[in-house]
mmCIF file of C-alpha atoms in Angstrom:
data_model
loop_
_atom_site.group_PDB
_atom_site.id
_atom_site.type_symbol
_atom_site.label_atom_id
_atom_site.label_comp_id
_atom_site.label_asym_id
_atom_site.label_seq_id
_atom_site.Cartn_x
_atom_site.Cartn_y
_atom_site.Cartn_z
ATOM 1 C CA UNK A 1 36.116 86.024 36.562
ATOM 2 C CA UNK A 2 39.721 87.248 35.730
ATOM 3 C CA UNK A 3 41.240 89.875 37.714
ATOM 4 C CA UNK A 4 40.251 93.374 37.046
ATOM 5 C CA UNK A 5 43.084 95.825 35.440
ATOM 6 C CA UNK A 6 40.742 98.957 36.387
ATOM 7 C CA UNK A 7 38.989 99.441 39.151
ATOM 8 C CA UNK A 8 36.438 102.449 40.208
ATOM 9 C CA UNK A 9 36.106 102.830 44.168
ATOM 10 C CA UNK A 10 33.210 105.366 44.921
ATOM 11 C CA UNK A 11 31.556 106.248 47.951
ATOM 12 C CA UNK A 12 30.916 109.404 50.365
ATOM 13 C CA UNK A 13 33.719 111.134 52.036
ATOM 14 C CA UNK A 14 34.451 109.300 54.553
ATOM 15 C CA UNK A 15 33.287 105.955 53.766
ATOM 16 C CA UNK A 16 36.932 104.514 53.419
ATOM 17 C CA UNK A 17 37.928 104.567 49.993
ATOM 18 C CA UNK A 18 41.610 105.291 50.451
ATOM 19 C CA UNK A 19 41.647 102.840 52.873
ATOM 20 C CA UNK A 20 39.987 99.800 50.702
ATOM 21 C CA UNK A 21 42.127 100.996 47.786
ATOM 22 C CA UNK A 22 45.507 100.541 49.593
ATOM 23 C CA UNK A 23 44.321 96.711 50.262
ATOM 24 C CA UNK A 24 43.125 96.389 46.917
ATOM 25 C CA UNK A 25 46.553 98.030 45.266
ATOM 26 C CA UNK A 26 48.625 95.470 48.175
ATOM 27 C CA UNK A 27 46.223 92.953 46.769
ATOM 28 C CA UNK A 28 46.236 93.322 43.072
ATOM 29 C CA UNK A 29 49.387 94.659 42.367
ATOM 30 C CA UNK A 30 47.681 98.095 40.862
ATOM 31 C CA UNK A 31 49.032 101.485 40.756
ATOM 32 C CA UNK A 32 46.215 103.010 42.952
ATOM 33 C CA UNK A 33 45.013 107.069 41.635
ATOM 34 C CA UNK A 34 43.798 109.036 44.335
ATOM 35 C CA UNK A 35 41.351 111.778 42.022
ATOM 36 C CA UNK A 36 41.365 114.246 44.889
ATOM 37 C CA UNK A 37 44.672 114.384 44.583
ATOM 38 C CA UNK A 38 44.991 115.002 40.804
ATOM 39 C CA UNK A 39 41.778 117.348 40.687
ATOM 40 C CA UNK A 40 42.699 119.786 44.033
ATOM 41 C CA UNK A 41 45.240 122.758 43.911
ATOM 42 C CA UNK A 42 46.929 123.724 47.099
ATOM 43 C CA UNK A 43 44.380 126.203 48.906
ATOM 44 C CA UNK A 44 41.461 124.013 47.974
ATOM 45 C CA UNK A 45 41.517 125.755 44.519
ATOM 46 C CA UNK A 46 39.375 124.055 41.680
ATOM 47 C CA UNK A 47 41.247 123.804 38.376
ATOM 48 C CA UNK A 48 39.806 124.677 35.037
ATOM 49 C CA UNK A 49 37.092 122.491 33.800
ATOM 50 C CA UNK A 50 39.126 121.664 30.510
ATOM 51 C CA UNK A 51 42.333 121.362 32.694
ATOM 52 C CA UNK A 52 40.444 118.301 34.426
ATOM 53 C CA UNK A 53 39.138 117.023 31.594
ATOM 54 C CA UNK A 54 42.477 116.390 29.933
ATOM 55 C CA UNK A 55 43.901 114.886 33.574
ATOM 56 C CA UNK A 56 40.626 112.956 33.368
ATOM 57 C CA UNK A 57 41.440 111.482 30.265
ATOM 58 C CA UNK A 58 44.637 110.855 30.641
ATOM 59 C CA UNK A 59 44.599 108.699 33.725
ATOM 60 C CA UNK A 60 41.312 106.549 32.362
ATOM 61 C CA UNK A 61 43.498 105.551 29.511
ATOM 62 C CA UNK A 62 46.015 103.695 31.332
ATOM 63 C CA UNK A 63 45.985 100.466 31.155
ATOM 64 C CA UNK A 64 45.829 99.752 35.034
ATOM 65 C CA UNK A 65 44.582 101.911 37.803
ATOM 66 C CA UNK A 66 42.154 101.774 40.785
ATOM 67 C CA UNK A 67 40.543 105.064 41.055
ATOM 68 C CA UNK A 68 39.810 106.328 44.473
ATOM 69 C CA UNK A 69 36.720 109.018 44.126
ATOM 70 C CA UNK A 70 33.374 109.864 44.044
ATOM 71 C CA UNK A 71 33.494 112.578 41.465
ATOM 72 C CA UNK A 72 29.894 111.793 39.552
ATOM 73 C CA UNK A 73 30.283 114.199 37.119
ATOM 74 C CA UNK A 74 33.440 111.809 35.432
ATOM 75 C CA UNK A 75 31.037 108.760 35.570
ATOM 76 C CA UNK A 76 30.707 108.570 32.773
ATOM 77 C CA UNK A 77 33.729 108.847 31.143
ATOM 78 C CA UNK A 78 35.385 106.282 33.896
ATOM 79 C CA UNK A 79 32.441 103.548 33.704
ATOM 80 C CA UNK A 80 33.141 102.122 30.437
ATOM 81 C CA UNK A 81 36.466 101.525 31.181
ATOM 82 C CA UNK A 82 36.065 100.052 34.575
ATOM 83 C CA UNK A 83 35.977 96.238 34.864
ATOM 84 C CA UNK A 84 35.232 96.529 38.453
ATOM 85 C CA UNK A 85 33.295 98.730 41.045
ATOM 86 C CA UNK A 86 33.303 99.206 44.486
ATOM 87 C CA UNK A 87 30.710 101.207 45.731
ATOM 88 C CA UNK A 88 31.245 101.808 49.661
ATOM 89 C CA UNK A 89 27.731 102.942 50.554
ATOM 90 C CA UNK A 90 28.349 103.591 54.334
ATOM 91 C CA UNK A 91 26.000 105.119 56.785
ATOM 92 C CA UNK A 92 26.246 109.140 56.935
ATOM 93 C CA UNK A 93 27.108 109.156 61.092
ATOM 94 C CA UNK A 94 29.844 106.656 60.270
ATOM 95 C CA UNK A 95 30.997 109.168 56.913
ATOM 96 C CA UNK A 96 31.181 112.243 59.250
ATOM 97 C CA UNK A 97 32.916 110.507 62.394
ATOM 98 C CA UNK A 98 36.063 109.514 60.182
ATOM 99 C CA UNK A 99 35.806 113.350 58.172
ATOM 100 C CA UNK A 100 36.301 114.778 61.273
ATOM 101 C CA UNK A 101 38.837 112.421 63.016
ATOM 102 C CA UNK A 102 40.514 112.773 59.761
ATOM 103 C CA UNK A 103 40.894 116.682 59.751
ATOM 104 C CA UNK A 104 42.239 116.143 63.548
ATOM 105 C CA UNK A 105 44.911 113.948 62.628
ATOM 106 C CA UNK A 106 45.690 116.804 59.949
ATOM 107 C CA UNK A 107 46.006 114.641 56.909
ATOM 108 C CA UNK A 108 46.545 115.744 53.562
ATOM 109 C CA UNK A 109 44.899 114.892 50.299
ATOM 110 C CA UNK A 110 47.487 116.319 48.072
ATOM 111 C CA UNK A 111 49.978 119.147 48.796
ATOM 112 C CA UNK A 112 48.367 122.458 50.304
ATOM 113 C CA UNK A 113 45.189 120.826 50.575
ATOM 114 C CA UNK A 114 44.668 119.869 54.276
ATOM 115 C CA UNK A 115 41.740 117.800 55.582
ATOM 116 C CA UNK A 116 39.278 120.171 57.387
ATOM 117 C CA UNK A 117 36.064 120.355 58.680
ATOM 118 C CA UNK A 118 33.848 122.834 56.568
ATOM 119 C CA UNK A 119 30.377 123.302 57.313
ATOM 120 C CA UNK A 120 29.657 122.913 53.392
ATOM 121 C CA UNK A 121 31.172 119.627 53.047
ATOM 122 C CA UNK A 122 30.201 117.826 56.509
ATOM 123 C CA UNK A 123 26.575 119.308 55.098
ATOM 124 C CA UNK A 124 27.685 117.673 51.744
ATOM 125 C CA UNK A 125 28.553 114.015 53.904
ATOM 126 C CA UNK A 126 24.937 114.780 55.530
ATOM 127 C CA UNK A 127 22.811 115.070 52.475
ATOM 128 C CA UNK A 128 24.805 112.146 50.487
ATOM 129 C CA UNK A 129 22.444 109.391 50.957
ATOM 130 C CA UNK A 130 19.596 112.072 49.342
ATOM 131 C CA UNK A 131 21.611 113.581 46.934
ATOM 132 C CA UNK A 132 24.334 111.579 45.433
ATOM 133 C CA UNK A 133 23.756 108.132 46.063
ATOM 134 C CA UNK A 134 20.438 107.964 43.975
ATOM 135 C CA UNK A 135 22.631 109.883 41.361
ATOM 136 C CA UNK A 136 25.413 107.189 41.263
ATOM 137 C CA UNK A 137 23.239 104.641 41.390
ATOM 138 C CA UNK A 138 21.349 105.578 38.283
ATOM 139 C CA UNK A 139 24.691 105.748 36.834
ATOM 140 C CA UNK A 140 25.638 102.070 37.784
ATOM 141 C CA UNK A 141 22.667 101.030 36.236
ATOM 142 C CA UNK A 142 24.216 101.482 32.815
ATOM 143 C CA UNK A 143 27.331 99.358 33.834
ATOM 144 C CA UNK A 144 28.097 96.097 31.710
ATOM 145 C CA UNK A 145 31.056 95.020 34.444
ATOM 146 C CA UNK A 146 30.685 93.960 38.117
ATOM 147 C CA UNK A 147 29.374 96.008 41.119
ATOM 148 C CA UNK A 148 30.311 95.441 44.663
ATOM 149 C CA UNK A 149 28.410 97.675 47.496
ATOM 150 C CA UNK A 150 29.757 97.584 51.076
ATOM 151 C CA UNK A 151 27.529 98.561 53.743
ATOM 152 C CA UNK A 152 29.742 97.934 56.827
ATOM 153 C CA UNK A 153 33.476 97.409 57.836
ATOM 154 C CA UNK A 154 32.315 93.763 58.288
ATOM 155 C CA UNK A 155 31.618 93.569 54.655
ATOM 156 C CA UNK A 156 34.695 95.135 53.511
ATOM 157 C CA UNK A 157 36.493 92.677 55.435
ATOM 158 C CA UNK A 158 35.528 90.090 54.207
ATOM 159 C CA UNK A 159 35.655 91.501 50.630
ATOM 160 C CA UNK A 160 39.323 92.275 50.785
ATOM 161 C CA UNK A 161 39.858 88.962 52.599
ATOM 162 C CA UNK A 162 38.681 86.811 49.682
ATOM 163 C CA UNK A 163 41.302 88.397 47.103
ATOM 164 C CA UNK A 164 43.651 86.424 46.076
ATOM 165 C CA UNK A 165 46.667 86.966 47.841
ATOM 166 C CA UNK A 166 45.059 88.443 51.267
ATOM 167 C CA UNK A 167 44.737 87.093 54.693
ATOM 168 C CA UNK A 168 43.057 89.888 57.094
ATOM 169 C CA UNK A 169 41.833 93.856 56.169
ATOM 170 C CA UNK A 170 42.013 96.939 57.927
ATOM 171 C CA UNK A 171 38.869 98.903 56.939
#
């Protein structure tokens, strides 16, 4: 298999994407895209559908990129593109744990946008395994490229630690 130029890595809040996509980028050499980032205004504000849509667009057709986000709804725009996925499908009590220890250490996902602990999305972190994950698995289904799902920080070790150019991970 050649190295991927795109990769997609999805998950639950929480699970560790930002985390596995800094080893990948130190790994790969990729310009890593965190989607919160890019989709959030400051105060939490959602932009326009169409807004997104042309952000959307414009970072899929780069040439190189490892997307860090969920965000099911751009599925299928991303997929095709994609040459790899990494789907970090962590349990929920792990998910929640690192939500809130992230919101304590008062982190920010893009500027104005703080981490915090809202009912609706540690409720959002709960219900994942019933609500999204069957939806993003149907969507993988579709995929002609590679899928890679991580269950535990053990796995994702071990993952990251049989790149090319990698030694030991952080998860």
């Amino acid at each position: 298999m050649t190295a991927p130029r795109r990769i997609m890595v999805i998950g639950c809040s929480g699970a560790g994407k930002s985390t596995i996509t800094r080893e990948l980028e130190s790994a790969l050499g990729l310009p890593s895209v965190h989607l919160d980032a890019h989709y959030w205004r400051p105060g939490w504000e959602r932009p326009p559908d169409t807004e997104w849509e042309t952000v959307l667009a414009r970072l899929v057709a780069a040439d190189r990129w490892i997307h860090d986000g969920n965000y099911v709804t751009t599925m299928p725009m991303r997929l095709p593109r994609a040459d790899l996925v990494v789907f970090l499908d962590v349990g929920r009590w792990r998910c929640l744990w690192r939500v809130v220890t992230r919101a304590a250490r008062r982190e920010e996902m893009a500027p104005g946008t703080p981490h915090r602990v809202a009912l609706r999305h540690l409720r959002y972190v709960w219900r994942f395994p019933k609500d999204s994950r069957p939806k993003v698995s149907a969507a993988l289904t579709d995929h002609d490229g590679p899928v890679v799902r991580l269950r535990t920080p053990r796995q994702v070790r071990r993952f990251i630690a049989g790149l090319p150019g990698t030694t030991t991970a952080r998860p």
